[in-house]
Amino acid sequence: MLAIEVKNIEKKYENGVKALYGLNLDVKYGEIFSLLGQNGAGKSTLIRILSTYTNTTSGKVKMLGMDVEKDAEFIRFQIACVAQQISLDTHLTLQENMLFQSQLYRIPKEEAKKRITKLLYEFALTSYSSYPISSFSGGIKRRADIALNLMSNPKILFLDEPTVGMDIQSRQIMWKMIKKIRDEFGTTVFLTTHYLEEANILSDTICILKDGRNVIQGTPEELRSIIQQNSIRISFNDNQKTQIAYSKIRLTFFKRKVRLNKVSIDIESLDCQSDLEEINKYLIKNSIQFSGIEIVQPTLEDAFLRLTKE
Ligand code: ADP
């Protein structure tokens, strides 16, 4: 059985805007599933449908084997949603927030205490538990909010851009936390993100949405393999040298795709070894100053750009 099964859904808002067009996707139990897409692609609309806040116009959604519209009440108790605005009461301590949450879900007191201790310990929040939320940094607040939402033992956890605006250290702690939620709590995690690196590192499955449609769904490796060609990357010391070299290289290698980056140029290649030698010779012969030359494999970012362009 799948955790989430979306079959051919459409969503038309009352003002006539159509946000989803025949969307299909499957989320397996116990996986981290990332939804990627540019602004306006339909991510929030889909999350609103999956979290039972709004209905579809047509199509079918099953969650945990139940119908998302008919069995909305049941599903609501099996899922948790962590939005970008925290749901914690900032005047209360973390422990008080968690106790309050346990009462909302009618969790017996002894069981609630056990869950709180475990969650605080697993997510390194024990030392923060008796301070008011208002005294926490942004990163700790987000982790505390997720811990709070795990109080009800949800089967599926929705995370809307969990690391947006975080520094790299807080982001890495959050990634560890998300993996722990999957590995040690067995919770299915459905997240949206704008960071391709994050999707690449965290996801078992990625789905790319564009204009309300599913462009592709697969593992990060499957998505990267969409772009079969490797490239030869020439690196430069600064932007100006890159620009000058680009204008020459583009003309010489006009039959191939040449891409300009900030301080490097990528030339698509089918035969990397011989192209590497040929391009190296060309650069030296034409006195083009470069700082490095290497073969690079396509990244998830390359795949995302290609797929969303098409
Ligand atoms: P994303 O989260 O990927 O940015 P959204 O689901 O918010 O995408 O938006 C998809 C489309 O639906 C956009 O064209 C947006 O303007 C429209 N939309 C979103 N919410 C509403 C709403 N409540 N009423 C009308 N149109 C909406």
Short mmCIF file of C-alpha atoms and ligand atoms in Angstrom, two decimals:
data_model
loop_
_atom_site.label_atom_id
_atom_site.label_comp_id
_atom_site.label_asym_id
_atom_site.label_seq_id
_atom_site.Cartn_x
_atom_site.Cartn_y
_atom_site.Cartn_z
CA MET A 1 0.00 0.00 0.00
CA LEU A 2 1.16 3.51 -0.78
CA ALA A 3 1.21 6.32 1.80
CA ILE A 4 -0.18 8.79 -0.76
CA GLU A 5 -1.76 8.04 -4.13
CA VAL A 6 -2.74 10.99 -6.32
CA LYS A 7 -4.68 10.05 -9.45
CA ASN A 8 -5.41 12.52 -12.19
CA ILE A 9 -6.43 15.42 -9.95
CA GLU A 10 -7.49 18.85 -11.08
CA LYS A 11 -7.99 21.94 -8.96
CA LYS A 12 -9.83 25.01 -10.13
CA TYR A 13 -10.19 27.85 -7.62
CA GLU A 14 -13.43 29.79 -7.31
CA ASN A 15 -11.98 32.73 -9.21
CA GLY A 16 -11.41 30.41 -12.19
CA VAL A 17 -7.65 29.94 -11.74
CA LYS A 18 -6.66 26.36 -12.52
CA ALA A 19 -3.77 25.31 -10.29
CA LEU A 20 -3.53 21.56 -11.00
CA TYR A 21 -4.07 19.78 -14.32
CA GLY A 22 -4.40 15.98 -14.18
CA LEU A 23 -1.67 15.50 -11.62
CA ASN A 24 -0.46 11.98 -10.71
CA LEU A 25 2.01 10.97 -8.04
CA ASP A 26 2.77 8.13 -5.62
CA VAL A 27 4.47 8.35 -2.24
CA LYS A 28 5.76 5.14 -0.67
CA TYR A 29 5.53 4.37 3.03
CA GLY A 30 8.54 5.46 5.06
CA GLU A 31 10.24 7.50 2.37
CA ILE A 32 11.35 11.11 2.13
CA PHE A 33 9.50 12.58 -0.84
CA SER A 34 10.46 16.02 -2.14
CA LEU A 35 8.24 18.21 -4.26
CA LEU A 36 10.12 20.69 -6.43
CA GLY A 37 8.77 23.42 -8.64
CA GLN A 38 9.01 27.09 -9.41
CA ASN A 39 6.65 29.60 -7.79
CA GLY A 40 3.12 29.07 -9.01
CA ALA A 41 3.75 25.43 -9.98
CA GLY A 42 0.98 24.24 -7.63
CA LYS A 43 2.95 22.93 -4.64
CA SER A 44 0.94 24.72 -1.96
CA THR A 45 -2.32 23.77 -3.63
CA LEU A 46 -1.32 20.11 -3.60
CA ILE A 47 -0.25 20.29 0.06
CA ARG A 48 -3.57 21.98 0.95
CA ILE A 49 -5.41 19.08 -0.72
CA LEU A 50 -3.27 16.41 0.94
CA SER A 51 -3.64 18.01 4.34
CA THR A 52 -7.46 18.11 3.86
CA TYR A 53 -7.73 21.93 3.89
CA THR A 54 -9.26 22.05 0.43
CA ASN A 55 -10.94 19.66 -1.99
CA THR A 56 -9.98 18.68 -5.52
CA THR A 57 -12.20 19.68 -8.45
CA SER A 58 -11.82 16.19 -9.93
CA GLY A 59 -9.65 13.10 -9.59
CA LYS A 60 -8.86 10.89 -6.63
CA VAL A 61 -6.51 11.11 -3.66
CA LYS A 62 -5.91 8.22 -1.28
CA MET A 63 -3.85 8.57 1.84
CA LEU A 64 -3.00 5.57 4.02
CA GLY A 65 -5.47 3.69 1.83
CA MET A 66 -8.36 6.05 2.69
CA ASP A 67 -10.18 8.61 0.56
CA VAL A 68 -8.92 12.09 1.38
CA GLU A 69 -12.36 13.69 1.09
CA LYS A 70 -14.64 11.00 2.54
CA ASP A 71 -12.27 10.04 5.34
CA ALA A 72 -10.82 13.51 5.98
CA GLU A 73 -11.42 13.36 9.74
CA PHE A 74 -9.53 10.07 10.11
CA ILE A 75 -6.69 11.28 7.90
CA ARG A 76 -6.35 14.54 9.84
CA PHE A 77 -5.40 12.56 12.96
CA GLN A 78 -2.78 10.56 11.06
CA ILE A 79 -0.85 13.45 9.55
CA ALA A 80 0.94 16.59 10.71
CA CYS A 81 1.83 19.73 8.78
CA VAL A 82 4.68 22.06 9.60
CA ALA A 83 4.21 25.33 7.76
CA GLN A 84 6.74 28.13 7.46
CA GLN A 85 5.05 30.08 10.27
CA ILE A 86 5.64 28.18 13.48
CA SER A 87 2.63 26.78 15.32
CA LEU A 88 4.24 27.10 18.77
CA ASP A 89 2.88 29.47 21.42
CA THR A 90 5.89 31.72 21.86
CA HIS A 91 4.96 32.72 25.45
CA LEU A 92 5.06 29.12 26.66
CA THR A 93 8.08 26.86 27.10
CA LEU A 94 8.70 24.01 24.66
CA GLN A 95 7.63 21.47 27.26
CA GLU A 96 4.38 23.37 27.93
CA ASN A 97 3.69 23.52 24.19
CA MET A 98 4.22 19.78 23.88
CA LEU A 99 1.97 19.03 26.86
CA PHE A 100 -0.73 21.22 25.37
CA GLN A 101 -0.41 19.38 22.06
CA SER A 102 -0.75 16.04 23.85
CA GLN A 103 -4.04 17.25 25.36
CA LEU A 104 -5.34 18.26 21.94
CA TYR A 105 -4.67 14.72 20.73
CA ARG A 106 -5.98 13.18 23.99
CA ILE A 107 -2.71 11.38 24.67
CA PRO A 108 -2.65 9.90 28.22
CA LYS A 109 -0.38 11.87 30.58
CA GLU A 110 2.21 9.13 31.21
CA GLU A 111 2.48 8.38 27.49
CA ALA A 112 2.79 12.10 26.74
CA LYS A 113 5.68 12.45 29.20
CA LYS A 114 7.49 9.52 27.56
CA ARG A 115 7.02 10.98 24.08
CA ILE A 116 8.22 14.42 25.17
CA THR A 117 11.38 12.99 26.75
CA LYS A 118 12.12 10.90 23.64
CA LEU A 119 11.49 13.71 21.16
CA LEU A 120 13.54 16.24 23.12
CA TYR A 121 16.39 13.75 23.42
CA GLU A 122 16.36 12.57 19.79
CA PHE A 123 16.37 16.08 18.41
CA ALA A 124 18.88 17.55 20.90
CA LEU A 125 16.27 19.91 22.37
CA THR A 126 16.38 18.80 26.01
CA SER A 127 18.41 21.80 27.16
CA TYR A 128 15.83 24.17 25.61
CA SER A 129 12.71 22.51 27.01
CA SER A 130 12.03 24.84 29.96
CA TYR A 131 12.66 28.19 28.25
CA PRO A 132 10.00 30.24 26.44
CA ILE A 133 9.95 29.75 22.67
CA SER A 134 10.42 33.51 22.17
CA SER A 135 14.00 33.15 23.44
CA PHE A 136 14.99 30.59 20.74
CA SER A 137 16.90 31.30 17.51
CA GLY A 138 15.10 30.76 14.19
CA GLY A 139 16.70 27.33 13.56
CA ILE A 140 15.85 26.00 17.05
CA LYS A 141 12.26 27.30 16.72
CA ARG A 142 11.82 25.29 13.50
CA ARG A 143 13.23 22.12 15.07
CA ALA A 144 11.03 22.64 18.13
CA ASP A 145 8.00 23.11 15.87
CA ILE A 146 8.70 19.80 14.11
CA ALA A 147 9.19 18.02 17.47
CA LEU A 148 5.85 19.47 18.60
CA ASN A 149 4.13 18.16 15.48
CA LEU A 150 5.56 14.68 16.07
CA MET A 151 3.81 14.46 19.47
CA SER A 152 0.78 12.87 17.80
CA ASN A 153 2.96 10.15 16.17
CA PRO A 154 1.84 11.12 12.64
CA LYS A 155 2.18 8.55 9.87
CA ILE A 156 2.86 11.31 7.35
CA LEU A 157 4.65 14.58 8.10
CA PHE A 158 4.38 17.52 5.68
CA LEU A 159 7.19 20.05 5.79
CA ASP A 160 6.86 23.26 3.79
CA GLU A 161 10.36 24.49 2.92
CA PRO A 162 11.84 23.33 6.23
CA THR A 163 15.23 25.03 5.81
CA VAL A 164 14.32 28.27 4.02
CA GLY A 165 16.53 31.14 5.18
CA MET A 166 18.72 28.96 7.41
CA ASP A 167 22.51 29.11 7.61
CA ILE A 168 24.37 26.01 6.43
CA GLN A 169 25.00 24.68 9.93
CA SER A 170 21.33 24.86 10.97
CA ARG A 171 20.39 23.38 7.61
CA GLN A 172 22.65 20.37 8.17
CA ILE A 173 21.17 19.80 11.66
CA MET A 174 17.69 19.95 10.10
CA TRP A 175 18.67 17.40 7.41
CA LYS A 176 19.86 15.03 10.15
CA MET A 177 16.57 15.55 11.97
CA ILE A 178 14.50 14.79 8.86
CA LYS A 179 16.47 11.60 8.17
CA LYS A 180 15.98 10.54 11.79
CA ILE A 181 12.22 11.08 11.47
CA ARG A 182 12.22 8.62 8.58
CA ASP A 183 14.72 6.12 9.98
CA GLU A 184 13.84 5.99 13.66
CA PHE A 185 10.21 7.03 13.76
CA GLY A 186 9.23 5.35 10.47
CA THR A 187 7.32 8.48 9.45
CA THR A 188 6.76 9.24 5.76
CA VAL A 189 8.08 12.75 5.08
CA PHE A 190 6.60 14.87 2.29
CA LEU A 191 8.48 18.13 1.84
CA THR A 192 8.65 21.05 -0.50
CA THR A 193 11.92 22.78 -1.18
CA HIS A 194 13.57 25.27 -3.47
CA TYR A 195 17.02 23.93 -2.71
CA LEU A 196 18.11 21.28 -5.18
CA GLU A 197 21.06 20.31 -3.01
CA GLU A 198 18.59 19.60 -0.21
CA ALA A 199 16.38 17.47 -2.45
CA ASN A 200 19.44 15.61 -3.69
CA ILE A 201 20.80 14.86 -0.21
CA LEU A 202 17.53 14.02 1.52
CA SER A 203 15.14 12.45 -0.93
CA ASP A 204 14.31 8.88 -1.74
CA THR A 205 11.97 10.24 -4.41
CA ILE A 206 11.71 13.63 -6.09
CA CYS A 207 8.75 14.94 -8.03
CA ILE A 208 9.08 18.01 -10.23
CA LEU A 209 5.91 20.02 -10.77
CA LYS A 210 5.41 22.52 -13.53
CA ASP A 211 2.26 24.49 -14.31
CA GLY A 212 0.15 22.13 -12.21
CA ARG A 213 1.46 19.00 -13.88
CA ASN A 214 3.92 16.33 -12.82
CA VAL A 215 6.96 16.62 -15.10
CA ILE A 216 8.81 13.65 -13.65
CA GLN A 217 9.00 11.49 -10.55
CA GLY A 218 12.02 9.37 -9.63
CA THR A 219 15.07 8.92 -7.44
CA PRO A 220 17.72 11.68 -7.56
CA GLU A 221 19.90 9.32 -9.64
CA GLU A 222 17.09 8.66 -12.12
CA LEU A 223 16.50 12.38 -12.53
CA ARG A 224 20.18 13.10 -13.08
CA SER A 225 20.40 10.32 -15.67
CA ILE A 226 17.83 12.21 -17.77
CA ILE A 227 20.79 14.28 -18.85
CA GLN A 228 23.00 11.64 -20.31
CA GLN A 229 25.76 13.85 -21.52
CA ASN A 230 28.74 14.77 -19.41
CA SER A 231 30.47 18.10 -19.93
CA ILE A 232 33.95 19.46 -20.04
CA ARG A 233 34.21 22.28 -17.51
CA ILE A 234 36.84 24.98 -17.95
CA SER A 235 37.39 27.14 -14.86
CA PHE A 236 38.75 30.68 -14.71
CA ASN A 237 40.06 33.00 -12.00
CA ASP A 238 37.48 35.72 -12.48
CA ASN A 239 34.30 36.71 -14.25
CA GLN A 240 35.98 38.93 -16.86
CA LYS A 241 38.35 36.16 -18.06
CA THR A 242 35.35 33.82 -18.25
CA GLN A 243 33.39 36.27 -20.44
CA ILE A 244 36.32 36.83 -22.84
CA ALA A 245 36.96 33.09 -23.18
CA TYR A 246 33.24 32.40 -23.64
CA SER A 247 32.95 34.68 -26.66
CA LYS A 248 35.82 32.78 -28.38
CA ILE A 249 34.83 29.25 -27.30
CA ARG A 250 31.21 29.74 -28.33
CA LEU A 251 32.28 30.56 -31.88
CA THR A 252 34.79 27.71 -32.19
CA PHE A 253 32.56 25.05 -30.65
CA PHE A 254 29.33 26.36 -32.19
CA LYS A 255 28.09 22.85 -32.98
CA ARG A 256 27.86 21.95 -29.29
CA LYS A 257 25.97 23.29 -26.30
CA VAL A 258 28.23 25.75 -24.50
CA ARG A 259 27.03 27.06 -21.15
CA LEU A 260 28.36 30.12 -19.38
CA ASN A 261 28.52 29.97 -15.58
CA LYS A 262 29.92 32.63 -13.20
CA VAL A 263 33.59 31.61 -13.43
CA SER A 264 33.42 28.53 -15.61
CA ILE A 265 32.21 27.33 -18.99
CA ASP A 266 30.64 23.92 -19.68
CA ILE A 267 30.86 22.29 -23.09
CA GLU A 268 28.62 19.28 -23.60
CA SER A 269 30.56 16.22 -24.63
CA LEU A 270 29.83 12.72 -25.89
CA ASP A 271 33.43 11.54 -25.83
CA CYS A 272 34.96 13.12 -22.77
CA GLN A 273 38.55 11.87 -22.98
CA SER A 274 39.20 12.98 -26.55
CA ASP A 275 37.24 16.23 -26.06
CA LEU A 276 39.22 17.01 -22.92
CA GLU A 277 42.46 16.71 -24.89
CA GLU A 278 41.12 18.64 -27.88
CA ILE A 279 39.79 21.53 -25.76
CA ASN A 280 42.93 21.64 -23.64
CA LYS A 281 45.07 21.95 -26.78
CA TYR A 282 42.74 24.63 -28.18
CA LEU A 283 42.98 26.74 -25.00
CA ILE A 284 46.78 26.60 -24.92
CA LYS A 285 47.14 27.26 -28.66
CA ASN A 286 44.90 30.32 -28.43
CA SER A 287 46.54 31.62 -25.23
CA ILE A 288 43.28 31.52 -23.30
CA GLN A 289 44.16 31.72 -19.61
CA PHE A 290 42.27 29.18 -17.53
CA SER A 291 42.73 27.75 -14.06
CA GLY A 292 41.40 24.23 -14.53
CA ILE A 293 39.76 21.78 -16.89
CA GLU A 294 37.78 18.68 -15.88
CA ILE A 295 35.01 16.28 -16.84
CA VAL A 296 31.78 16.94 -14.90
CA GLN A 297 28.70 14.78 -14.56
CA PRO A 298 25.25 16.35 -14.77
CA THR A 299 23.80 17.63 -11.50
CA LEU A 300 20.24 17.61 -10.26
CA GLU A 301 20.19 21.33 -10.99
CA ASP A 302 21.00 20.63 -14.65
CA ALA A 303 18.17 18.09 -14.78
CA PHE A 304 15.74 20.47 -13.07
CA LEU A 305 16.55 23.34 -15.43
CA ARG A 306 16.28 21.12 -18.49
CA LEU A 307 13.00 19.53 -17.39
CA THR A 308 11.29 22.74 -16.33
CA LYS A 309 12.41 24.55 -19.51
CA GLU A 310 10.98 21.88 -21.78
P1 ADP B 1 3.31 27.20 -5.49
O1 ADP B 1 3.06 26.79 -4.07
O2 ADP B 1 4.03 26.16 -6.28
O3 ADP B 1 3.97 28.53 -5.60
P2 ADP B 1 0.41 27.59 -5.67
O4 ADP B 1 -0.27 26.30 -5.42
O5 ADP B 1 0.45 28.59 -4.54
O6 ADP B 1 1.88 27.31 -6.25
O7 ADP B 1 -0.29 28.33 -6.91
C1 ADP B 1 -0.66 27.68 -8.12
C2 ADP B 1 -1.58 28.62 -8.90
O8 ADP B 1 -2.82 28.75 -8.22
C3 ADP B 1 -1.03 30.03 -9.07
O9 ADP B 1 -1.43 30.49 -10.33
C4 ADP B 1 -1.73 30.79 -7.96
O10 ADP B 1 -1.87 32.15 -8.30
C5 ADP B 1 -3.07 30.09 -7.89
N1 ADP B 1 -3.67 30.12 -6.53
C6 ADP B 1 -3.12 29.67 -5.40
N2 ADP B 1 -3.96 29.83 -4.34
C7 ADP B 1 -5.09 30.40 -4.84
C8 ADP B 1 -6.35 30.80 -4.27
N3 ADP B 1 -6.61 30.63 -2.97
N4 ADP B 1 -7.26 31.33 -5.08
C9 ADP B 1 -7.02 31.50 -6.39
N5 ADP B 1 -5.87 31.14 -7.00
C10 ADP B 1 -4.90 30.58 -6.25
#
